mmCIF file of C-alpha atoms in Angstrom:
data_model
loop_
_atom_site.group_PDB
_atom_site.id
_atom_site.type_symbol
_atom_site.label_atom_id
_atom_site.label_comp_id
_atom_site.label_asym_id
_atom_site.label_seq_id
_atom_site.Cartn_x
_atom_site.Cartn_y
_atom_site.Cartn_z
ATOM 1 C CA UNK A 1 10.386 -23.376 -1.286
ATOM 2 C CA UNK A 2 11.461 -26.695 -2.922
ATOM 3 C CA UNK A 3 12.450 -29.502 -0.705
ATOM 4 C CA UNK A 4 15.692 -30.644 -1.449
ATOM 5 C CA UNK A 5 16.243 -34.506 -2.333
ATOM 6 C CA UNK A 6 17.908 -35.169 1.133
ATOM 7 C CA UNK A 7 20.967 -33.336 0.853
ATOM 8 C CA UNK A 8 23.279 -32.492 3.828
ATOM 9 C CA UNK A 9 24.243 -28.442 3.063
ATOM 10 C CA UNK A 10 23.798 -27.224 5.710
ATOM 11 C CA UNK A 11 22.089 -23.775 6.422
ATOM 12 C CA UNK A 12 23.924 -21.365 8.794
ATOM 13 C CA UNK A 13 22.071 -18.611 10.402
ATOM 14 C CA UNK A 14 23.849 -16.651 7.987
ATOM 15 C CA UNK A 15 22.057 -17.705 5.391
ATOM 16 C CA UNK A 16 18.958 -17.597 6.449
ATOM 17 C CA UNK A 17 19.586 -14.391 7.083
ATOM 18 C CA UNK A 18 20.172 -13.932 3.518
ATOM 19 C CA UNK A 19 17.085 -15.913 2.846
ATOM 20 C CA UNK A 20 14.797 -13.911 5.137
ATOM 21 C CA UNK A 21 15.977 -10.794 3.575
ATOM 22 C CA UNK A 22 15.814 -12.092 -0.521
ATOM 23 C CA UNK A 23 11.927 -12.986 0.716
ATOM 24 C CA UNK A 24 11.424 -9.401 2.360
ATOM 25 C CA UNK A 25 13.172 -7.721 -0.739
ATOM 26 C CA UNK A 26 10.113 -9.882 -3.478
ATOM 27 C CA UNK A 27 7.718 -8.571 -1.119
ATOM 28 C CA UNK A 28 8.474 -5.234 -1.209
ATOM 29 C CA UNK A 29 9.575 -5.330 -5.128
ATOM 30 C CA UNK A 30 5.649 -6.251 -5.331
ATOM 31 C CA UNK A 31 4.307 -3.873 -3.151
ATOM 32 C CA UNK A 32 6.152 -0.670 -5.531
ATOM 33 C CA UNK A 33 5.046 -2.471 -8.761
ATOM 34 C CA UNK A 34 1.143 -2.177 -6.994
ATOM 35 C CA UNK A 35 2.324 1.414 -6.046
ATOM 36 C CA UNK A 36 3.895 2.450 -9.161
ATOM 37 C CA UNK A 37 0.689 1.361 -11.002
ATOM 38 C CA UNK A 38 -1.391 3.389 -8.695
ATOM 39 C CA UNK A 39 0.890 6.302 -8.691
ATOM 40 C CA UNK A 40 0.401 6.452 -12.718
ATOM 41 C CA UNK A 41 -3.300 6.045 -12.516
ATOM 42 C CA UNK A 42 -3.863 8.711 -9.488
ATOM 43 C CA UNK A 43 -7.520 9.347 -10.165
ATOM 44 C CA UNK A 44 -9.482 12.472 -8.533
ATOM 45 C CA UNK A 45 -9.104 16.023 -9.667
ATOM 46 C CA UNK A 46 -10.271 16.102 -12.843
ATOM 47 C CA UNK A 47 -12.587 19.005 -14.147
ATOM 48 C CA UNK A 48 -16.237 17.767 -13.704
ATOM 49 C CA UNK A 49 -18.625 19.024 -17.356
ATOM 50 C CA UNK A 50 -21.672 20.568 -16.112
ATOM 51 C CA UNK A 51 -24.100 17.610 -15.370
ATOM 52 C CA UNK A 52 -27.564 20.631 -16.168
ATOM 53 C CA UNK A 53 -29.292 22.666 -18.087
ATOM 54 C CA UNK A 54 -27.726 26.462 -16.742
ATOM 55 C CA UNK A 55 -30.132 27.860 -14.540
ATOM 56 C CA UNK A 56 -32.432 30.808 -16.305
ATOM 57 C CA UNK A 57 -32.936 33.152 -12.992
ATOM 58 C CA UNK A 58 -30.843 35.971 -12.721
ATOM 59 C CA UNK A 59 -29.263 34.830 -9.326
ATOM 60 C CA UNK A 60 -26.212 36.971 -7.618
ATOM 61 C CA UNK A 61 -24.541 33.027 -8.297
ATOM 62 C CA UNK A 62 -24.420 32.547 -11.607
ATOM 63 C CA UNK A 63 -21.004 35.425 -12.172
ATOM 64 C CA UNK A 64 -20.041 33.199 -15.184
ATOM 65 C CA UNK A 65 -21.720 32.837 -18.560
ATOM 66 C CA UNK A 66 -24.372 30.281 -18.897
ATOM 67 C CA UNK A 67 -22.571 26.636 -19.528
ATOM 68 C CA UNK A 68 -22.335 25.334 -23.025
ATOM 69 C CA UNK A 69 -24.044 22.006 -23.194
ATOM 70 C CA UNK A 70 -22.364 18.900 -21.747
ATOM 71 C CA UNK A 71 -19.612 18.516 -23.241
ATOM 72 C CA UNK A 72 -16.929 15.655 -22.985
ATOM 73 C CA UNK A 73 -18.188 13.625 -20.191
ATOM 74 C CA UNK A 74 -15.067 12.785 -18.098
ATOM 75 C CA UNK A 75 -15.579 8.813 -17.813
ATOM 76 C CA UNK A 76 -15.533 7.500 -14.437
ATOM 77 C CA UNK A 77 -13.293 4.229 -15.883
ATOM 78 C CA UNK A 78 -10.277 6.682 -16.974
ATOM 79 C CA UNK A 79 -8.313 6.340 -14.457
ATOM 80 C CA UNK A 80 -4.520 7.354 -15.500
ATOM 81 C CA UNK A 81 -3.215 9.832 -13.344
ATOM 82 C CA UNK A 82 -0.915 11.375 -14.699
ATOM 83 C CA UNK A 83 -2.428 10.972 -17.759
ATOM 84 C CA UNK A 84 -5.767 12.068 -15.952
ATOM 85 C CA UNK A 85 -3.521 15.552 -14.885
ATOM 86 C CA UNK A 86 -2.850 15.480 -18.210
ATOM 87 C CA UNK A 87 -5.543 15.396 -19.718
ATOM 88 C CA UNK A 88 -7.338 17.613 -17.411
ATOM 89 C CA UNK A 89 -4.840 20.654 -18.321
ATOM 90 C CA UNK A 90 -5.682 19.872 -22.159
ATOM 91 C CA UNK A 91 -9.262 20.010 -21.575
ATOM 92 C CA UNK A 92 -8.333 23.377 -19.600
ATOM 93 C CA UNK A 93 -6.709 24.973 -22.252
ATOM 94 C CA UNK A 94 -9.471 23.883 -24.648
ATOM 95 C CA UNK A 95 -12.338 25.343 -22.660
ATOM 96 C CA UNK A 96 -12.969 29.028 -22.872
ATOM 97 C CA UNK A 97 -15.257 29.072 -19.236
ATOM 98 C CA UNK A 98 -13.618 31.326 -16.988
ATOM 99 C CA UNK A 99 -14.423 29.008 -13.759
ATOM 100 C CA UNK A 100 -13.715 25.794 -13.383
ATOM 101 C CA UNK A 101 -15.060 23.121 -11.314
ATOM 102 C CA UNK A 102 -12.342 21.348 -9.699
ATOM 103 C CA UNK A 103 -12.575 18.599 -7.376
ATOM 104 C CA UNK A 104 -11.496 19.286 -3.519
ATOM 105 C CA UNK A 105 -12.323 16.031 -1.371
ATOM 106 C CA UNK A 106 -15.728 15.103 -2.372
ATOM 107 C CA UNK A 107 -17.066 18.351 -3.757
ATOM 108 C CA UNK A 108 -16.592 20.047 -6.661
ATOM 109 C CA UNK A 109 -15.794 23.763 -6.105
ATOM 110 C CA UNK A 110 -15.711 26.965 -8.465
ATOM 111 C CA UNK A 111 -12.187 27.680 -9.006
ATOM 112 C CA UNK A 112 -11.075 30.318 -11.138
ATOM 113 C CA UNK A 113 -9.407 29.137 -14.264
ATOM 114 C CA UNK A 114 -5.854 30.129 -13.420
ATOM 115 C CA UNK A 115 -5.759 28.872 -9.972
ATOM 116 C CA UNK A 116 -6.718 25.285 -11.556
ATOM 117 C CA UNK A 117 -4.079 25.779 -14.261
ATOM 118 C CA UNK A 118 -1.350 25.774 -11.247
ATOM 119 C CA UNK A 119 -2.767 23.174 -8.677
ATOM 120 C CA UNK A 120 -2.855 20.881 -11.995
ATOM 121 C CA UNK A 121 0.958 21.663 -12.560
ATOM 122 C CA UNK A 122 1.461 21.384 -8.747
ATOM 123 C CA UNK A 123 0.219 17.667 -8.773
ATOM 124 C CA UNK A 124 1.811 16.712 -11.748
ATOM 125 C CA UNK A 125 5.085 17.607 -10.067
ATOM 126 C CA UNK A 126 4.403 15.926 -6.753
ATOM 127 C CA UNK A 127 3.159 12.917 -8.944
ATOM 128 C CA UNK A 128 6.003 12.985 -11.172
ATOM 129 C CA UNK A 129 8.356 13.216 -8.035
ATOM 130 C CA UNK A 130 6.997 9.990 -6.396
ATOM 131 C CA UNK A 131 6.662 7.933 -9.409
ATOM 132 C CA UNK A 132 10.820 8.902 -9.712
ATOM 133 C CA UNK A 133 11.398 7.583 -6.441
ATOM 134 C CA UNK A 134 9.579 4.856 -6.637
ATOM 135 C CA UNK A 135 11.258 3.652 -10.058
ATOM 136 C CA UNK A 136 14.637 4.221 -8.266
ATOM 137 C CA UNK A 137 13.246 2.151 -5.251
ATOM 138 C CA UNK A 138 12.635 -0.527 -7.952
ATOM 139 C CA UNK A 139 15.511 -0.723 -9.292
ATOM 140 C CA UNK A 140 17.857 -1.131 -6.155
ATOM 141 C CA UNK A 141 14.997 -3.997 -4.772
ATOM 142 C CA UNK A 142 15.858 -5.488 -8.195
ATOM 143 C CA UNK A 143 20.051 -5.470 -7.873
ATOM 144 C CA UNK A 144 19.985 -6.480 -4.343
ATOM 145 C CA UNK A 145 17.767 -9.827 -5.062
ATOM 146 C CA UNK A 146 19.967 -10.398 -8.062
ATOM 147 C CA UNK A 147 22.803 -10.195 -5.850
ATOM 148 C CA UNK A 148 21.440 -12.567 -3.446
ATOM 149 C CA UNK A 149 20.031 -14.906 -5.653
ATOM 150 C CA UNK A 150 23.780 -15.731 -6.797
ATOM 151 C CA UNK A 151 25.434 -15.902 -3.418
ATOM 152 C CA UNK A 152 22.346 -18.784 -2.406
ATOM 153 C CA UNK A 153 22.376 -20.172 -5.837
ATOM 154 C CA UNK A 154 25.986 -20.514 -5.351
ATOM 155 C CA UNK A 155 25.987 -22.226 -2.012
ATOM 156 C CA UNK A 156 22.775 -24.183 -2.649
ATOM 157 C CA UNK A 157 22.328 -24.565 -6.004
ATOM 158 C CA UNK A 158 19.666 -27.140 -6.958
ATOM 159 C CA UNK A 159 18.649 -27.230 -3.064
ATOM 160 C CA UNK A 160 16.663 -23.656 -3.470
ATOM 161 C CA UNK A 161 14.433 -22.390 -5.482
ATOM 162 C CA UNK A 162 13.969 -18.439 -5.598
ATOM 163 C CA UNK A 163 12.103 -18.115 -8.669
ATOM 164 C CA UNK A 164 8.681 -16.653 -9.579
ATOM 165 C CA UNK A 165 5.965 -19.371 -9.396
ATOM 166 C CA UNK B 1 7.442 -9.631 19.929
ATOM 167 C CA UNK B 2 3.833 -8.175 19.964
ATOM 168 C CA UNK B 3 2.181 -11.503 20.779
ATOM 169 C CA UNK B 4 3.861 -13.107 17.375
ATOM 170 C CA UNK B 5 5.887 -16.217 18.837
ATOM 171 C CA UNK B 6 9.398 -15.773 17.273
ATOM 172 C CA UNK B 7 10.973 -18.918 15.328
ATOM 173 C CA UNK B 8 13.508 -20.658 16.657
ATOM 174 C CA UNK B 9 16.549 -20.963 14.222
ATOM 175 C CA UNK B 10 17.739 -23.871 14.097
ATOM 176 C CA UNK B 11 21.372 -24.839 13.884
ATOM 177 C CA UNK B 12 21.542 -28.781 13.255
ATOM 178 C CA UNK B 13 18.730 -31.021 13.065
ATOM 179 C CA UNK B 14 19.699 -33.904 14.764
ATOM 180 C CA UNK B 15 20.389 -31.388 18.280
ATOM 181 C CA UNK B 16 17.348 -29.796 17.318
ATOM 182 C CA UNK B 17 15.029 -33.147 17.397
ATOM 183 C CA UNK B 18 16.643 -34.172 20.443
ATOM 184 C CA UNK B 19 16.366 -31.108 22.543
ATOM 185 C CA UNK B 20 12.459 -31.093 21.650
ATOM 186 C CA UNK B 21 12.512 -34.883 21.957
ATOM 187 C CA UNK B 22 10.253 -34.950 19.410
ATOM 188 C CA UNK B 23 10.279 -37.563 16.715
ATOM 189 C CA UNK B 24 10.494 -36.302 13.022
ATOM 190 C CA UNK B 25 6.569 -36.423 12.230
ATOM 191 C CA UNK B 26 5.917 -34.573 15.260
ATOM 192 C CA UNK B 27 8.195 -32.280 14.718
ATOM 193 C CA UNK B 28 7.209 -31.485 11.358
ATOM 194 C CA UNK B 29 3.565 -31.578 12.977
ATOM 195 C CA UNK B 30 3.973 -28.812 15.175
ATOM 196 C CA UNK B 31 6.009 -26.777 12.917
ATOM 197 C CA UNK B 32 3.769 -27.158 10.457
ATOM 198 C CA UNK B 33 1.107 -25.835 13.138
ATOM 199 C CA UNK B 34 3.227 -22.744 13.909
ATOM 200 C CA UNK B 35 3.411 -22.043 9.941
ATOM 201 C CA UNK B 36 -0.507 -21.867 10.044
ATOM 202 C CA UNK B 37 -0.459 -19.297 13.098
ATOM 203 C CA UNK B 38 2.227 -17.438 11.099
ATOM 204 C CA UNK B 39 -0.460 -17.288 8.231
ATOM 205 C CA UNK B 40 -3.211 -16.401 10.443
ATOM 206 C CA UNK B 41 -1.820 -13.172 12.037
ATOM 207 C CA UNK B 42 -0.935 -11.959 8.972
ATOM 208 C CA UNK B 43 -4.261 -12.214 7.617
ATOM 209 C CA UNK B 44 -5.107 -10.184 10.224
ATOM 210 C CA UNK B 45 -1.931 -7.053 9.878
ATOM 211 C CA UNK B 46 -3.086 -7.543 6.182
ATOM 212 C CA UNK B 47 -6.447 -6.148 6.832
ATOM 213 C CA UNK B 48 -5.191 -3.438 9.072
ATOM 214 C CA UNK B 49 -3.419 -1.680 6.988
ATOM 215 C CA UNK B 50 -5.871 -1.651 4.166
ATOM 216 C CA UNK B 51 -7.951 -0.103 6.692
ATOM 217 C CA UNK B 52 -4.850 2.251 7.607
ATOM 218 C CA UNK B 53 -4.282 2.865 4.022
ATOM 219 C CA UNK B 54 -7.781 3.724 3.080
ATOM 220 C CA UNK B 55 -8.322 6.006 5.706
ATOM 221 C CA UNK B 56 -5.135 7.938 5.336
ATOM 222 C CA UNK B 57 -6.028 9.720 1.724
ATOM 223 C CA UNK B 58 -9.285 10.713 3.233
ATOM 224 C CA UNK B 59 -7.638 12.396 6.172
ATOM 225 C CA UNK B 60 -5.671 14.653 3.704
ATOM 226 C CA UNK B 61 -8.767 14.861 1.828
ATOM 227 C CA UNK B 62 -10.519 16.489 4.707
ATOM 228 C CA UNK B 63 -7.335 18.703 5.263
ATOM 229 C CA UNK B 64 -7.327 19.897 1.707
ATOM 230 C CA UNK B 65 -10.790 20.956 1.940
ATOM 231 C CA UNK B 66 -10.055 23.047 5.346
ATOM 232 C CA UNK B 67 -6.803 24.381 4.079
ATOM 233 C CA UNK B 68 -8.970 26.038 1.028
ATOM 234 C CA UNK B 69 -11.233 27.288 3.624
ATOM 235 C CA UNK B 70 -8.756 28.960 5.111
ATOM 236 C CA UNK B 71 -7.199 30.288 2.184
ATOM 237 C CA UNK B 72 -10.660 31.374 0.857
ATOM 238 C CA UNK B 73 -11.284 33.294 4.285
ATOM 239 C CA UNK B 74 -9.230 36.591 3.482
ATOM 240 C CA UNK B 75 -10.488 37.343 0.369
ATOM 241 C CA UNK B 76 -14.274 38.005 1.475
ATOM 242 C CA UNK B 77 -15.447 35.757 -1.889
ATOM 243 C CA UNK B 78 -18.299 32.671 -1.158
ATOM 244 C CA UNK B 79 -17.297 29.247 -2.543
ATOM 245 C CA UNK B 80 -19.195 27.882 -4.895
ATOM 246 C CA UNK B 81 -19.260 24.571 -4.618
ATOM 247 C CA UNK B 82 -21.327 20.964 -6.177
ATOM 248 C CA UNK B 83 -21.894 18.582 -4.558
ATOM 249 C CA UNK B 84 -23.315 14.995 -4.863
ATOM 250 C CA UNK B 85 -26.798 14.601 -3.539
ATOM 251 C CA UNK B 86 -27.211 11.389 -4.729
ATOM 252 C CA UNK B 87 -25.699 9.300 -7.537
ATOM 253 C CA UNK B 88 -25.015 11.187 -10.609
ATOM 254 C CA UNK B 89 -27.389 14.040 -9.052
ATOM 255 C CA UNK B 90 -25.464 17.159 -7.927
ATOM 256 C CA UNK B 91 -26.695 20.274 -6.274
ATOM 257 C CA UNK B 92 -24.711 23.398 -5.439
ATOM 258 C CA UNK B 93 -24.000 25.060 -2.675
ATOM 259 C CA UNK B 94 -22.475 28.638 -1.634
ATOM 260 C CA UNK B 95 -20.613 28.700 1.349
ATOM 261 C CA UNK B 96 -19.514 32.214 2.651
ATOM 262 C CA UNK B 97 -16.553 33.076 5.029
ATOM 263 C CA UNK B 98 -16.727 31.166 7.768
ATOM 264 C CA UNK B 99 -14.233 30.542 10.626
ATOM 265 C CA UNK B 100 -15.545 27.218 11.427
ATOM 266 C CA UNK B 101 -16.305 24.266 10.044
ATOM 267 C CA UNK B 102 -18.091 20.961 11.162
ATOM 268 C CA UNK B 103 -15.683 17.650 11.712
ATOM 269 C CA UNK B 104 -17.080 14.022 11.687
ATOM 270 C CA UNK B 105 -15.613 12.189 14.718
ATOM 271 C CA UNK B 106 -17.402 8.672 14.095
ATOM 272 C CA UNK B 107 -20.347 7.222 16.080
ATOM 273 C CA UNK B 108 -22.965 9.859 15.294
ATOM 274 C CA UNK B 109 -20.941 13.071 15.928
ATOM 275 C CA UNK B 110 -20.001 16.123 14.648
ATOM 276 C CA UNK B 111 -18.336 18.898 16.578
ATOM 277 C CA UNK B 112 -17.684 22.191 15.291
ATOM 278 C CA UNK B 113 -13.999 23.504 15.055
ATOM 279 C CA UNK B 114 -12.020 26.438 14.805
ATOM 280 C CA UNK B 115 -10.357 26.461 11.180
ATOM 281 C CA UNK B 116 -7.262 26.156 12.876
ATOM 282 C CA UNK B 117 -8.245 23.419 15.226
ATOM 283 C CA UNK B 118 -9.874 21.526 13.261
ATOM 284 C CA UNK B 119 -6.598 21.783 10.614
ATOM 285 C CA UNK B 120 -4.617 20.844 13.909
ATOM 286 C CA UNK B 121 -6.948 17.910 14.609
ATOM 287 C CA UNK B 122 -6.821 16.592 11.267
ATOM 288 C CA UNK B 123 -3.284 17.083 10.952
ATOM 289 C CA UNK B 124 -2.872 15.135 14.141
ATOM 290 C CA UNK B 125 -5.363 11.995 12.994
ATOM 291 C CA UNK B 126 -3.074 11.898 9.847
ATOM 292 C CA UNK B 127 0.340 12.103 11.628
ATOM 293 C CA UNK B 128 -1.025 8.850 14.371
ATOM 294 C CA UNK B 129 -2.510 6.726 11.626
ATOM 295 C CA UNK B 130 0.606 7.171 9.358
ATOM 296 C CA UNK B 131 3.068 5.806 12.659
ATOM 297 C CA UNK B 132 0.759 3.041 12.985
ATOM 298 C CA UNK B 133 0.772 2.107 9.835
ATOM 299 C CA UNK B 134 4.898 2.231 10.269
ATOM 300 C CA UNK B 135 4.124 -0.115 13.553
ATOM 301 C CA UNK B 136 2.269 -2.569 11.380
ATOM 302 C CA UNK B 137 4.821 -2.749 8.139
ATOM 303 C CA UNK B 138 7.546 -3.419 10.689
ATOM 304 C CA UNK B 139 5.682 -5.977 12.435
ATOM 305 C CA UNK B 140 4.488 -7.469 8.913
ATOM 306 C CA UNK B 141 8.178 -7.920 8.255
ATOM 307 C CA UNK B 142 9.078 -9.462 10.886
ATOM 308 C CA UNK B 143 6.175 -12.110 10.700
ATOM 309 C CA UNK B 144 7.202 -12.476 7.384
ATOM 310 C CA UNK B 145 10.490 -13.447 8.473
ATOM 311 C CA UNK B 146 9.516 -15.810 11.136
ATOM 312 C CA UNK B 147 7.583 -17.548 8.425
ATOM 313 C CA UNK B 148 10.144 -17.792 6.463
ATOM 314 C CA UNK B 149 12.562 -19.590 9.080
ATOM 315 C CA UNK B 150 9.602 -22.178 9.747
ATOM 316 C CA UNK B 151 9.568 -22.976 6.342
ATOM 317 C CA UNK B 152 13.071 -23.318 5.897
ATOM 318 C CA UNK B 153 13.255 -25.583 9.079
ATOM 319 C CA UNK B 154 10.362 -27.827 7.747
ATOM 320 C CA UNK B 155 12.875 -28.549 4.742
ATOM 321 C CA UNK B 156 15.506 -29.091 6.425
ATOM 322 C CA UNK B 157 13.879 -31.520 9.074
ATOM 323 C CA UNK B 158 12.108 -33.117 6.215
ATOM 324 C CA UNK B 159 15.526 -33.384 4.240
ATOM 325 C CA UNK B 160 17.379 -34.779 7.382
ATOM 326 C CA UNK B 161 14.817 -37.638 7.905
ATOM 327 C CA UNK B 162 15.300 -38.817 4.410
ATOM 328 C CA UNK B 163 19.026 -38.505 4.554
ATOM 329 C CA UNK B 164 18.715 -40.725 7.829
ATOM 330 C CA UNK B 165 16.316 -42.870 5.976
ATOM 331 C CA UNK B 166 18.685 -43.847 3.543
ATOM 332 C CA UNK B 167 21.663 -44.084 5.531
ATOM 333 C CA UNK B 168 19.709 -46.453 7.112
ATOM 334 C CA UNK B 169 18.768 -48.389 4.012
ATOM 335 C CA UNK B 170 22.424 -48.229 2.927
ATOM 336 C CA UNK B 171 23.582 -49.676 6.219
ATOM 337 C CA UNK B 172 20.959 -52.474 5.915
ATOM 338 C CA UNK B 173 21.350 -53.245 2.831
ATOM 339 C CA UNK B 174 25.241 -53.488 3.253
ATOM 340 C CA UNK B 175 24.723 -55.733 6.693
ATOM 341 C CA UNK B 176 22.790 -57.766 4.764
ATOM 342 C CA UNK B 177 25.084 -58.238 2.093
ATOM 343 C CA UNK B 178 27.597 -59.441 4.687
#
């Protein structure tokens, strides 16, 4: 915070009160920009390509057709989320497997094609859902500082400075 | 409040000084001081709750997996499942019904669980580490605030002295004058 040039306002509890709670509201309008961010780039569940050849024996396993060959590798780096969800339900309606591969915690399991279809458009609606609060979240932080930048801009003025550095 | 010294909020300087009896560079000394322990112990609730928030998605990770267990259990099918052996080398595996399944508890061991205990175990990991991580934002805030005051009251300590400063001047300079 600036120092003022040895000015006599002087600062009732009051207003620090108001200047405690303009610092707490910067912090948290931060901490949902970092959230928002992540809560657009959500990354797991995403259809893993078969990484082999299919396997030739004629084991009581392999129920679905042998795999085409790998196909659209998924890249680690894309990391949108729900653009990954999104893209994940295009790639499902492009494929013509029957089961999918869909990530649960740190294995892939077979999942039957319509089954993935619906946890995708579960997420996406949880996703979609917290991103809206968030953005709502935002946008109150956002009125309350402006609200409380005038009222200590208007009783300091040149003494404070609540600007981004 | 949880070993965090609170800040005193200081009303007017000049009472303030005196009732420390501390001269202005002291003052500012020790306040300055109390800003670094501020810093300090937040450092440290900073690196909690990283650790909180990283370990809270793989709770529900874990829960996920034992809630599809559990859904997989009536219908008699195996899961069919890859897994990562070792970077970008995957295996599969077929797991049949089972009503158990094996939970990592830290320090070398693994117990085996009920489905439904172990989804009642997990569950109840998930529910502590979110309230601690409540604990620790409220306790962040309120260091935050603290830190705040001190900084405010270095300003205004600062600002007083060179308001005296130049009284001072003014008065000497006009006593001279005389």
């Amino acid at each position: 915070m600036q120092q003022g040039g040895g000015s006599e306002t002087e600062v009732t509890w009051e207003d620090q009160q108001n200047i405690n709670k303009f610092g707490r509201l910067n912090n948290r309008l931060h901490e949902l920009h970092d959230e928002i961010k992540i809560a657009k780039s959500f990354p797991e569940k995403h259809r893993l390509p078969p990484l082999k050849p299919p396997i030739p024996t004629a084991s009581p396993l392999q129920t679905t057709p042998p795999y085409p060959p790998p196909v659209r590798h998924i890249p680690a780096a894309q990391r949108e989320a729900n653009d990954n969800l999104e893209d994940a339900s295009n790639e499902l309606i492009l494929t013509d497997e029957e089961v999918v591969r869909f990530q649960i915690g740190e294995v892939f399991a077979h999942v039957p094609k319509d089954e993935v279809e619906s946890r995708i458009e579960q997420m996406q609606e949880a996703t979609s859902q917290k991103l809206e609060k968030l953005e709502e979240e935002k946008k109150s932080v956002v009125a309350q500082m402006s609200e409380l930048k005038k009222i200590l801009y208007g009783k300091f003025g040149e003494s404070i400075n609540l600007e981004e550095d | 409040r949880r070993g965090i010294p609170g800040a005193q909020f200081v009303e007017d300087v000049q009472t303030y000084l005196t009732q420390l009896g501390l001269d202005v560079n002291s003052a500012l000394a020790f306040l300055q001081e109390r800003l670094q322990q501020y810093k300090v112990v937040e450092m440290k609730l900073l690196a909690q709750q990283r650790e909180l928030q990283a370990k809270i998605p793989d709770i529900e990770k874990c829960l996920e997996v034992v809630a599809t267990l559990q859904a997989k259990k009536g219908t008699g099918e195996e899961l069919i499942a890859d897994f990562e052996v070792s970077e970008g080398i995957y295996s599969r595996a077929s797991i049949e019904e089972t009503d158990s399944v094996c939970l990592w508890l830290g320090a070398n061991v693994m117990l085996e669980y009920s489905l439904e205990e172990a989804s009642a175990l997990l569950q109840k990991n998930l529910d502590n580490a979110r309230a601690s991580l409540e604990v620790l934002v409220a306790d962040l805030l309120f260091l935050r605030d603290q830190t705040t005051i001190t900084q405010v009251t270095i300003a205004r300590v600062y600002n007083w002295d060179v308001h005296q400063r130049r009284t001072q001047q003014v008065a000497a300079t006009t006593i001279a004058q005389e």
